[in-house]
Short mmCIF file of C-alpha atoms in Angstrom, two decimals:
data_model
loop_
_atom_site.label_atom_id
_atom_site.label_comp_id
_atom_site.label_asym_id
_atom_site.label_seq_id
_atom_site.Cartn_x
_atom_site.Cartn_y
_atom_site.Cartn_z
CA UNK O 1171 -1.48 -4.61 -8.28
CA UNK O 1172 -4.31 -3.83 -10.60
CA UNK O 1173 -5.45 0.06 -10.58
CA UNK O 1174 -7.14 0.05 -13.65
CA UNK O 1175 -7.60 -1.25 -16.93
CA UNK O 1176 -6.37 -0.72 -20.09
CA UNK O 1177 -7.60 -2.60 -23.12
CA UNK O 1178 -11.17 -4.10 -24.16
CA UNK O 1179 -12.00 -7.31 -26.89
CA UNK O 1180 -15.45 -8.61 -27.84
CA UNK O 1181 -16.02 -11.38 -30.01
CA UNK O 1182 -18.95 -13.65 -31.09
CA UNK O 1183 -20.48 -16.58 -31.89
CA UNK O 1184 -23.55 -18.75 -31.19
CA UNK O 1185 -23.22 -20.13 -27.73
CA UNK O 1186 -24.72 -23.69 -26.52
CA UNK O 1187 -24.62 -22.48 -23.17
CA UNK O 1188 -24.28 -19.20 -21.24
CA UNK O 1189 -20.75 -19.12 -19.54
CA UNK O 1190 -18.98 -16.04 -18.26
CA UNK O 1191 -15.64 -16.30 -17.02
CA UNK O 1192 -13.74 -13.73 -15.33
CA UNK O 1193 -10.09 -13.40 -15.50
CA UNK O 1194 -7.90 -10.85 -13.06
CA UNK O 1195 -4.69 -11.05 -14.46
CA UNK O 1196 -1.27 -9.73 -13.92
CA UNK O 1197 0.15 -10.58 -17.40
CA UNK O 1198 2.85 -13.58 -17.77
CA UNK O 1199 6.70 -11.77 -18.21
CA UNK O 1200 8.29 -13.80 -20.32
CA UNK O 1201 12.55 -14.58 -20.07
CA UNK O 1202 13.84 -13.64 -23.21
CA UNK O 1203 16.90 -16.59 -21.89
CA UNK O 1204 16.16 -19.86 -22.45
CA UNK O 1205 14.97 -21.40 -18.73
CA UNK O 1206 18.50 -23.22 -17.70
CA UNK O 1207 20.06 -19.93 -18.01
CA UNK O 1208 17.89 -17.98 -16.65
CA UNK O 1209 19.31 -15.62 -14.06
CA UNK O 1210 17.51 -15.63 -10.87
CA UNK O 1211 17.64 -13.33 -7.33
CA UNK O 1212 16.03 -14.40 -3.52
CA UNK O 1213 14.87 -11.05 -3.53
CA UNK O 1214 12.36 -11.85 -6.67
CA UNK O 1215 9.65 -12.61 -4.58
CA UNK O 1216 9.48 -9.41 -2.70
CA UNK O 1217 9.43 -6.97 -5.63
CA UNK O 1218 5.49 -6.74 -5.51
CA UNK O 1219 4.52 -5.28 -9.02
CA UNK O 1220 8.26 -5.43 -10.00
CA UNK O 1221 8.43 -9.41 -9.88
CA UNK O 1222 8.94 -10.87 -13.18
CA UNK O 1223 6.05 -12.29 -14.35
CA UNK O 1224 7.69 -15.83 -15.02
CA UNK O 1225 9.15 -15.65 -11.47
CA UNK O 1226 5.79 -15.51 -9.78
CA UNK O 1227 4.37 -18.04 -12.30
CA UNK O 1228 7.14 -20.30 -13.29
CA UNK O 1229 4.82 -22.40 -15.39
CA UNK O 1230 5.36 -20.05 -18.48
CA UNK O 1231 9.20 -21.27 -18.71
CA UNK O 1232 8.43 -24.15 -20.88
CA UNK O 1233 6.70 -22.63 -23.16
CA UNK O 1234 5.36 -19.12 -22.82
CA UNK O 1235 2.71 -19.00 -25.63
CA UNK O 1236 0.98 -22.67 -24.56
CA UNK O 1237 -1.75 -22.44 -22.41
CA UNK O 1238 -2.24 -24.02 -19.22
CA UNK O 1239 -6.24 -24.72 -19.01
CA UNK O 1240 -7.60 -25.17 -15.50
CA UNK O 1241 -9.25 -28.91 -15.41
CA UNK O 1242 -12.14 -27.32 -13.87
CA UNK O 1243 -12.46 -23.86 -15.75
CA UNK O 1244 -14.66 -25.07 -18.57
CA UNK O 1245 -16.34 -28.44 -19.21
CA UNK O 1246 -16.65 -29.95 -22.42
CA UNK O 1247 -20.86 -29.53 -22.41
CA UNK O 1248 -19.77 -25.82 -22.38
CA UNK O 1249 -18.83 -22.73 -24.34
CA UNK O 1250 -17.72 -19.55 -22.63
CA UNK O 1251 -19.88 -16.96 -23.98
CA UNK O 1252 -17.83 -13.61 -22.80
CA UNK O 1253 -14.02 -13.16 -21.04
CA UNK O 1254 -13.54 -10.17 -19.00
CA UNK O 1255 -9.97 -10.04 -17.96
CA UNK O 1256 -8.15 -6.99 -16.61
CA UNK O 1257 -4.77 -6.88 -17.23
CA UNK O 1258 -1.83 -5.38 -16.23
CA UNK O 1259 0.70 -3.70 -18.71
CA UNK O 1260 4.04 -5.86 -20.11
CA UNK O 1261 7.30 -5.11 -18.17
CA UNK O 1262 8.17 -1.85 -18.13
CA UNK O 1263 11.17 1.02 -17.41
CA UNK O 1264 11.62 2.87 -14.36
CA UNK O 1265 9.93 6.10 -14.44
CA UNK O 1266 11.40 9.23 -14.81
CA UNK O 1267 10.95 9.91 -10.72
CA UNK O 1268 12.50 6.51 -9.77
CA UNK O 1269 15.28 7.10 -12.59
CA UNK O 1270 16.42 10.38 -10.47
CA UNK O 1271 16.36 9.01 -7.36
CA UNK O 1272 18.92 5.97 -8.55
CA UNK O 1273 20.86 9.11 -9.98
CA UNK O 1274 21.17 10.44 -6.99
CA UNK O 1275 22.35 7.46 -5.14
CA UNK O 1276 24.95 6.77 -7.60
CA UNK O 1277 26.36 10.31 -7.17
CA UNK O 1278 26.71 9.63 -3.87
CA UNK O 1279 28.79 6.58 -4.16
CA UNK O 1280 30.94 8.24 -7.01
CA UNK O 1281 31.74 10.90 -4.72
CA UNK O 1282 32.95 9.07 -2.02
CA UNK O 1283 36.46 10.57 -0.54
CA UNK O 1284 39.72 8.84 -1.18
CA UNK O 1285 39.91 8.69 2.87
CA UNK O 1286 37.49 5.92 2.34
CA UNK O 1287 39.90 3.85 1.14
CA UNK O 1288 40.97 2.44 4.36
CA UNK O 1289 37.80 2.12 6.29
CA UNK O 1290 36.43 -0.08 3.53
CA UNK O 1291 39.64 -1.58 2.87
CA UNK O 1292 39.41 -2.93 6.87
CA UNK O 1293 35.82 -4.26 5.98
CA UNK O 1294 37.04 -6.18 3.11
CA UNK O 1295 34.98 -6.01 -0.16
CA UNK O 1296 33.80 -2.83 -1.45
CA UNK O 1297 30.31 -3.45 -2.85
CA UNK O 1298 30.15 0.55 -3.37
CA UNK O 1299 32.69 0.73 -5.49
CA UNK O 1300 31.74 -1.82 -7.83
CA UNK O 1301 28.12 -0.06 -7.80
CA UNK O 1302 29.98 3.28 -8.53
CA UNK O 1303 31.29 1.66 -11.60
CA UNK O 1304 28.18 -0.10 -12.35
CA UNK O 1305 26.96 1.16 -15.68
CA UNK O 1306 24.02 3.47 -15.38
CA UNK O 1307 22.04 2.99 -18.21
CA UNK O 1308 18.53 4.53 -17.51
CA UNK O 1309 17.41 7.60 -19.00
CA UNK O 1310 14.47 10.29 -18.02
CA UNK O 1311 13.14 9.88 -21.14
CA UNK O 1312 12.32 5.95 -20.44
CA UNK O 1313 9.72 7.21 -17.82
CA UNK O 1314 7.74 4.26 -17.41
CA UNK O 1315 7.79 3.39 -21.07
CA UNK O 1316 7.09 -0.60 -22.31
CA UNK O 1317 10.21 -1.98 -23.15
CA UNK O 1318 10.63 -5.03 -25.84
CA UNK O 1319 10.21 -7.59 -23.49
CA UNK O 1320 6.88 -6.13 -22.36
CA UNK O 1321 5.73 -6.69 -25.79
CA UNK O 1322 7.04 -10.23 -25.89
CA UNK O 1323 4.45 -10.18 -22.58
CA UNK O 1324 1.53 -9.18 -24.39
CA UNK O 1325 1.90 -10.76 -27.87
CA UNK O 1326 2.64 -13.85 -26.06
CA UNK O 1327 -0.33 -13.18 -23.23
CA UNK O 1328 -2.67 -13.00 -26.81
CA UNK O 1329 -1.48 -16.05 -28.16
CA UNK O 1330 -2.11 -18.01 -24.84
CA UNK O 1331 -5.72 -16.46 -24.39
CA UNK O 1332 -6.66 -17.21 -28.53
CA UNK O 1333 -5.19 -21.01 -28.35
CA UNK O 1334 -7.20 -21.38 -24.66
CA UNK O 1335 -10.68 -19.63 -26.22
CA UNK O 1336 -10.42 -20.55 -29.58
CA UNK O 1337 -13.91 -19.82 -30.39
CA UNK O 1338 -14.11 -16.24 -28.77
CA UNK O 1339 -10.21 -15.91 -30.70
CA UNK O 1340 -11.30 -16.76 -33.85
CA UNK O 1341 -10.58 -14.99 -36.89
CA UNK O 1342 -14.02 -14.95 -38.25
CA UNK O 1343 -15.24 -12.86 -34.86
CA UNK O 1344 -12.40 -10.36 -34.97
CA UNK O 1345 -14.43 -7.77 -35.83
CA UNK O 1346 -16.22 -8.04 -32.91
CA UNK O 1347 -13.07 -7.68 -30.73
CA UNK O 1348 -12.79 -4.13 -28.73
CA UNK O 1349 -9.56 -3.08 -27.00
CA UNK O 1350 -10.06 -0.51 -24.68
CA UNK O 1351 -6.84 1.58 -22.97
CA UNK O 1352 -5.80 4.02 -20.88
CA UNK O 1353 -3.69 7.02 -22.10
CA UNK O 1354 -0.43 5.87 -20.68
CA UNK O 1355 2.14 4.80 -23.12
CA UNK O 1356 2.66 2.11 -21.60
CA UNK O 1357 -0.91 0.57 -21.78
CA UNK O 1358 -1.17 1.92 -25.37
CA UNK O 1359 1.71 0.24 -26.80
CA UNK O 1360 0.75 -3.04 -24.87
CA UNK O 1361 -2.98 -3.10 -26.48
CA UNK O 1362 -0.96 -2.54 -29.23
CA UNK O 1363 1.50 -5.32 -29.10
CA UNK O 1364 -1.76 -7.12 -28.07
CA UNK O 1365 -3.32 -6.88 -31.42
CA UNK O 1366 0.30 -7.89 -33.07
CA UNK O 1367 -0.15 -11.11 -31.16
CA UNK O 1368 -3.44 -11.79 -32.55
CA UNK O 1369 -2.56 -11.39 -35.60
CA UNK O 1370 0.31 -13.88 -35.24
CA UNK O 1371 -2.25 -15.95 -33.94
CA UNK O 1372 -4.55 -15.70 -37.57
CA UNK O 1373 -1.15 -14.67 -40.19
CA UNK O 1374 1.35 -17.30 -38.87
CA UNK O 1375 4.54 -15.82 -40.42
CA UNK O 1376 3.03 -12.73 -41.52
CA UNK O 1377 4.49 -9.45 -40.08
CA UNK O 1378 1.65 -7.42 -38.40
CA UNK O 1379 0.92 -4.17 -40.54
CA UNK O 1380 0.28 -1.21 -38.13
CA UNK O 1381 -2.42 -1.12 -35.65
CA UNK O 1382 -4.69 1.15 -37.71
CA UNK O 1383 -4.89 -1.13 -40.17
CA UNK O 1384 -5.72 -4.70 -38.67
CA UNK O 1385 -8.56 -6.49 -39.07
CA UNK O 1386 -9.35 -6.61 -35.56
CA UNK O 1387 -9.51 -2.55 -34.87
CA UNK O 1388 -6.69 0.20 -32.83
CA UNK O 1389 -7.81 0.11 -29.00
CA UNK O 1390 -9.48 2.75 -28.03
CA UNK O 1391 -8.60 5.34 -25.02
CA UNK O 1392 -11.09 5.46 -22.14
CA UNK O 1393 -9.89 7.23 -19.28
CA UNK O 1394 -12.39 7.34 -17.18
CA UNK O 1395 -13.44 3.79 -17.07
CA UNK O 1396 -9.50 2.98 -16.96
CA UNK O 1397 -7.94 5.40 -14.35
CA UNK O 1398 -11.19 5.38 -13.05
CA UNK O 1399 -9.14 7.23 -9.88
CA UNK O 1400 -7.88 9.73 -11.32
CA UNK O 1401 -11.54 11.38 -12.38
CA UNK O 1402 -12.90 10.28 -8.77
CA UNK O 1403 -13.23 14.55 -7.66
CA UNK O 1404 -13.48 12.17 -3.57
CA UNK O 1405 -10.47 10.14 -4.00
CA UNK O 1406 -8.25 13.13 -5.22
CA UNK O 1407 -9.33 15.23 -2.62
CA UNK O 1408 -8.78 12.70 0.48
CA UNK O 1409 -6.28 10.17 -0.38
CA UNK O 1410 -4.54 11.70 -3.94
CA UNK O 1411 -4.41 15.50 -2.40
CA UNK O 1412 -4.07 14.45 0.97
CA UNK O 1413 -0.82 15.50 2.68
CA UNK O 1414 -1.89 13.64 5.47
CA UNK O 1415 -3.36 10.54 3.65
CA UNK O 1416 -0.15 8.31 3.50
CA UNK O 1417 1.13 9.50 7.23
CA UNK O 1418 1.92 5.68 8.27
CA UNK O 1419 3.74 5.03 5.49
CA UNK O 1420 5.74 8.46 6.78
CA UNK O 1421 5.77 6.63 9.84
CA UNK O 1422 7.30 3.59 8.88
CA UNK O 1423 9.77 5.26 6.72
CA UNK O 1424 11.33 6.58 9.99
CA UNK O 1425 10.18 3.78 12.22
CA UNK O 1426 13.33 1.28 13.84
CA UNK O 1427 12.55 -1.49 10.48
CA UNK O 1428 13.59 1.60 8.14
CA UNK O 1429 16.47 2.83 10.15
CA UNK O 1430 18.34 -0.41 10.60
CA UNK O 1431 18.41 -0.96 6.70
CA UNK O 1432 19.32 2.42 6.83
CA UNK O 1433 22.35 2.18 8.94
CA UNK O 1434 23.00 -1.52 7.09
CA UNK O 1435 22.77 -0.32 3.89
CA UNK O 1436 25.20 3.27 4.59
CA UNK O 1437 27.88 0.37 5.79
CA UNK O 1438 27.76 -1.72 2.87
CA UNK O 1439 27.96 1.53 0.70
CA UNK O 1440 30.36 3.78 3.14
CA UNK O 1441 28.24 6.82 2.59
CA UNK O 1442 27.19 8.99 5.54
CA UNK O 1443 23.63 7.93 7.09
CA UNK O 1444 22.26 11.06 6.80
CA UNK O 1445 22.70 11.02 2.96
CA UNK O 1446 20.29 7.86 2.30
CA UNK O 1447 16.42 7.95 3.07
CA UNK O 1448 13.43 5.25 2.71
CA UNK O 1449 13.01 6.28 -0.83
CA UNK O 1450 16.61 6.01 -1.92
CA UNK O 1451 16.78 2.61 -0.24
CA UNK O 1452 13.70 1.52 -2.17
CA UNK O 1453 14.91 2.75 -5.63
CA UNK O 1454 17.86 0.71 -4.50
CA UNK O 1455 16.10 -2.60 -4.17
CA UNK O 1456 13.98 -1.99 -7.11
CA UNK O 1457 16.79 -1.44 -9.72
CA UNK O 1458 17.10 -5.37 -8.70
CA UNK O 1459 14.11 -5.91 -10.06
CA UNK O 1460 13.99 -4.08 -13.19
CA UNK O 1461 17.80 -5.37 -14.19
CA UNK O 1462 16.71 -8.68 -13.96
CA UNK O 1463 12.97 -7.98 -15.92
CA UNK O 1464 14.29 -5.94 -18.15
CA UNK O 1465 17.97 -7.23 -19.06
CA UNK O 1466 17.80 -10.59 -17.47
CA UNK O 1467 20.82 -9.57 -15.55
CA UNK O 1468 21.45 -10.01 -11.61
CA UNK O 1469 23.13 -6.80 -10.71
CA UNK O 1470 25.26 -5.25 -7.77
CA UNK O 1471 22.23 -3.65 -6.65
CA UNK O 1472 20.68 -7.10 -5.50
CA UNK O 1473 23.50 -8.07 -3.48
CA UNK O 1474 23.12 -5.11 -1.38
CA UNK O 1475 19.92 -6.37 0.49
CA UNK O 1476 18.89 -9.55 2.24
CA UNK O 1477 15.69 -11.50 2.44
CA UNK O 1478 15.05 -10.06 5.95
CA UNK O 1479 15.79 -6.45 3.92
CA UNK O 1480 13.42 -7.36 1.52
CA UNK O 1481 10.56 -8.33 3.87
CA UNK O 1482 10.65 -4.98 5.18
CA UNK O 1483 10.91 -3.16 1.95
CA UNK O 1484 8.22 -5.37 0.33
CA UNK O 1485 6.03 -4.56 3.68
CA UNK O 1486 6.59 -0.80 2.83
CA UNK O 1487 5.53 -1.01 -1.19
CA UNK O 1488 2.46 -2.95 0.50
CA UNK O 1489 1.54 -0.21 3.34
CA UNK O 1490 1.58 2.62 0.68
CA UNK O 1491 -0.84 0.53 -1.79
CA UNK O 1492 -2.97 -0.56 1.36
CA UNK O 1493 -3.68 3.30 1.92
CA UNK O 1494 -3.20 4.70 -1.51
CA UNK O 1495 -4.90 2.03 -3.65
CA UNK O 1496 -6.44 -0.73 -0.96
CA UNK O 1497 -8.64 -0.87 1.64
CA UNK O 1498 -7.23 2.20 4.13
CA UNK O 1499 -9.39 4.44 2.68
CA UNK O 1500 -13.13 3.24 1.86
CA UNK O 1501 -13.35 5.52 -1.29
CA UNK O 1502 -10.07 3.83 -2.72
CA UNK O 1503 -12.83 0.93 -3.66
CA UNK O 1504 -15.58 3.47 -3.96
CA UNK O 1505 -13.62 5.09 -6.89
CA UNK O 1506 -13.48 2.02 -8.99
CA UNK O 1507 -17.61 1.12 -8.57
CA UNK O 1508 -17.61 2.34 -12.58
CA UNK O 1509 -15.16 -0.26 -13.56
CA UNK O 1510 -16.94 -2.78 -12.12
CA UNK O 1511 -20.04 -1.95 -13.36
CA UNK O 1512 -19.00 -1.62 -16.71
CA UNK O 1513 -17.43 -5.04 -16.26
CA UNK O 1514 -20.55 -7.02 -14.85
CA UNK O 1515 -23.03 -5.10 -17.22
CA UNK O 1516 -21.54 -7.36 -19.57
CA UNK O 1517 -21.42 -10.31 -17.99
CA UNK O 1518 -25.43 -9.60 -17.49
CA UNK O 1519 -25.80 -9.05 -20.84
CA UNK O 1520 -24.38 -11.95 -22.46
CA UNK O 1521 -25.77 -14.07 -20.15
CA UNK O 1522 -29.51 -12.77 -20.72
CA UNK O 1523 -29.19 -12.70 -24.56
CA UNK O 1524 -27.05 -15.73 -24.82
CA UNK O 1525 -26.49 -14.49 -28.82
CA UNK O 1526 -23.08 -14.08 -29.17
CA UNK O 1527 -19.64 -14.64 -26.94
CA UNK O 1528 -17.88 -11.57 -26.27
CA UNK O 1529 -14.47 -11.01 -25.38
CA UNK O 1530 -13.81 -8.02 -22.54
CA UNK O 1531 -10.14 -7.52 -22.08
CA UNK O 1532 -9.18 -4.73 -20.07
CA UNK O 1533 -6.02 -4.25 -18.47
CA UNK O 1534 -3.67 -1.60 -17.25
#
């Protein structure tokens, strides 16, 4: 899911032709194992945002910083003048909210009564238990922070893009390269680890100096055009503000789909019912996710749900974007018309003056 971007490049040359090309991408994660021992869930395909990058585009296994041109993306009688790409930050930690809620739901399986013992003795393995024991090794101070491997994402993400566009990548147009961000940490330190893969790209072998200092510029923060939502006064006032905005979601949270993973998932555990929710359940099938992106490790967590779990849980992430961030609301797209301008007021403009190629990256 793309809600807004993050980082900007321009570069240029003299063109022979007048070629935009417009990339919408969600980033590449890259395994830090080697692909045969790679550790792999069912569930990967259902984690929306959460999926690993390499699990939704298993062509980066080989070799994550080779690129993989499209036969029919450029022909050789042409030279792309401009890429505008928005992109999506590196892998990332849980945030401090979703950190809380796992918290929570740990508690409840560490304080599970010794009387326990015999109803989940009769139902053979105890899955809670080993969860209970199952280190717990997120912090609040993570909160949605880039974590190494996101990094790997985006220096590798830069070396893939330079080695596709060579002549928009090249050293000499650096200068002209602009990275715009958002605020968030997260999109900060991936224009950052951007830049560092850039210059692995020019210094082969060289470590980067900081970000101030390269050749190429520090990206620069732009809120408005990059959480574009968040400054819509509209949006924030009928979908952000809204008590009322997100009420099917509510629904489905309570609806008979919920409750039977519900009542599933309180078995497998042996905690009451009434001490588990929707969220707690999701928080649950997420911690998958970020175990595997993150560690590379197939936890307890993921043997909790099936794919028919996942379905449903994957249908619920996809109803809250639909009417927070998608087409439920008509201002959700509304909200972003300054994004897209921005974005196709360059695309006009390099193709009227046809002077020099220019690289817009912007990601979130």
């Amino acid at each position: 899911m793309l809600r807004g971007p993050c980082r900007l490049f321009r570069v240029s040359v003299a063109p022979v032709a007048a070629l935009a090309v417009a990339l919408v991408s969600s980033l590449s994660r890259c395994s830090l194992l080697e692909p045969e021992n790679r550790v792999v869930s069912p569930l990967s395909p259902y984690f929306g945002t959460k999926t690993r990058y390499e699990d939704a585009n298993p062509g980066l296994l080989p070799d994550p910083e080779a690129p993989r041109r499209d036969p029919q993306l450029l022909e050789e009688t042409c030279t792309p003048v401009q890429l505008v790409a928005l992109i999506r930050h590196g892998t990332r930690y849980p945030t401090t909210k979703q950190i809380r809620k796992l918290r929570q739901l740990h508690g409840l399986l560490q304080a599970r009564g010794p009387g326990d013992d015999r109803i989940r003795a009769a139902g053979g393995g105890d899955l809670g238990a080993v969860l209970a024991n199952w280190p717990l090794w997120y912090a609040d101070w993570m909160d949605g922070q880039l974590v190494e491997k996101g990094r790997q994402d985006m220096r590798q993400l830069a070396l893939r893009l330079a080695s596709l566009f060579p002549v928009l990548f090249s050293r000499e147009n650096c200068g002209r390269l602009q990275l715009v961000t958002s605020s968030k940490h997260r999109c900060m330190d991936s224009g950052a680890a951007f830049l560092q893969g850039l210059w692995q790209h020019y210094h082969p072998g060289l470590p980067p100096p900081d970000v101030a200092d390269m050749e190429c510029g520090p990206p620069r923060i732009n809120d408005k055009l990059m959480r574009f939502f968040d400054h819509c006064e509209k949006f924030l006032t009928q979908v952000e503000r809204n008590a009322t905005a997100l009420y099917h979601v509510e629904a489905f949270k309570t609806g008979p789909e919920m409750q039977n993973i519900l009542k599933k998932v309180a078995g497998i555990l042996q905690v009451p019912v009434n001490n588990l929710n929707a969220d707690l359940i999701q928080v649950a099938f997420f911690t998958c996710s970020f175990d595997l992106a993150i560690k590379g490790v197939k936890s307890p967590w993921c043997d909790v749900f099936d794919i028919d779990d996942a379905k449903v849980l994957e249908y619920l992430n996809d109803l809250k974007q639909y009417w927070k961030r998608g087409y439920g609301y008509t201002i959700n797209s509304q909200s972003s018309c300054t994004l897209f301008q921005d974005i196709f007021q360059h695309l006009d403009k390099a193709v009227e003056q046809k002077q020099s190629p220019e690289c817009l990256i912007q990601g979130r």
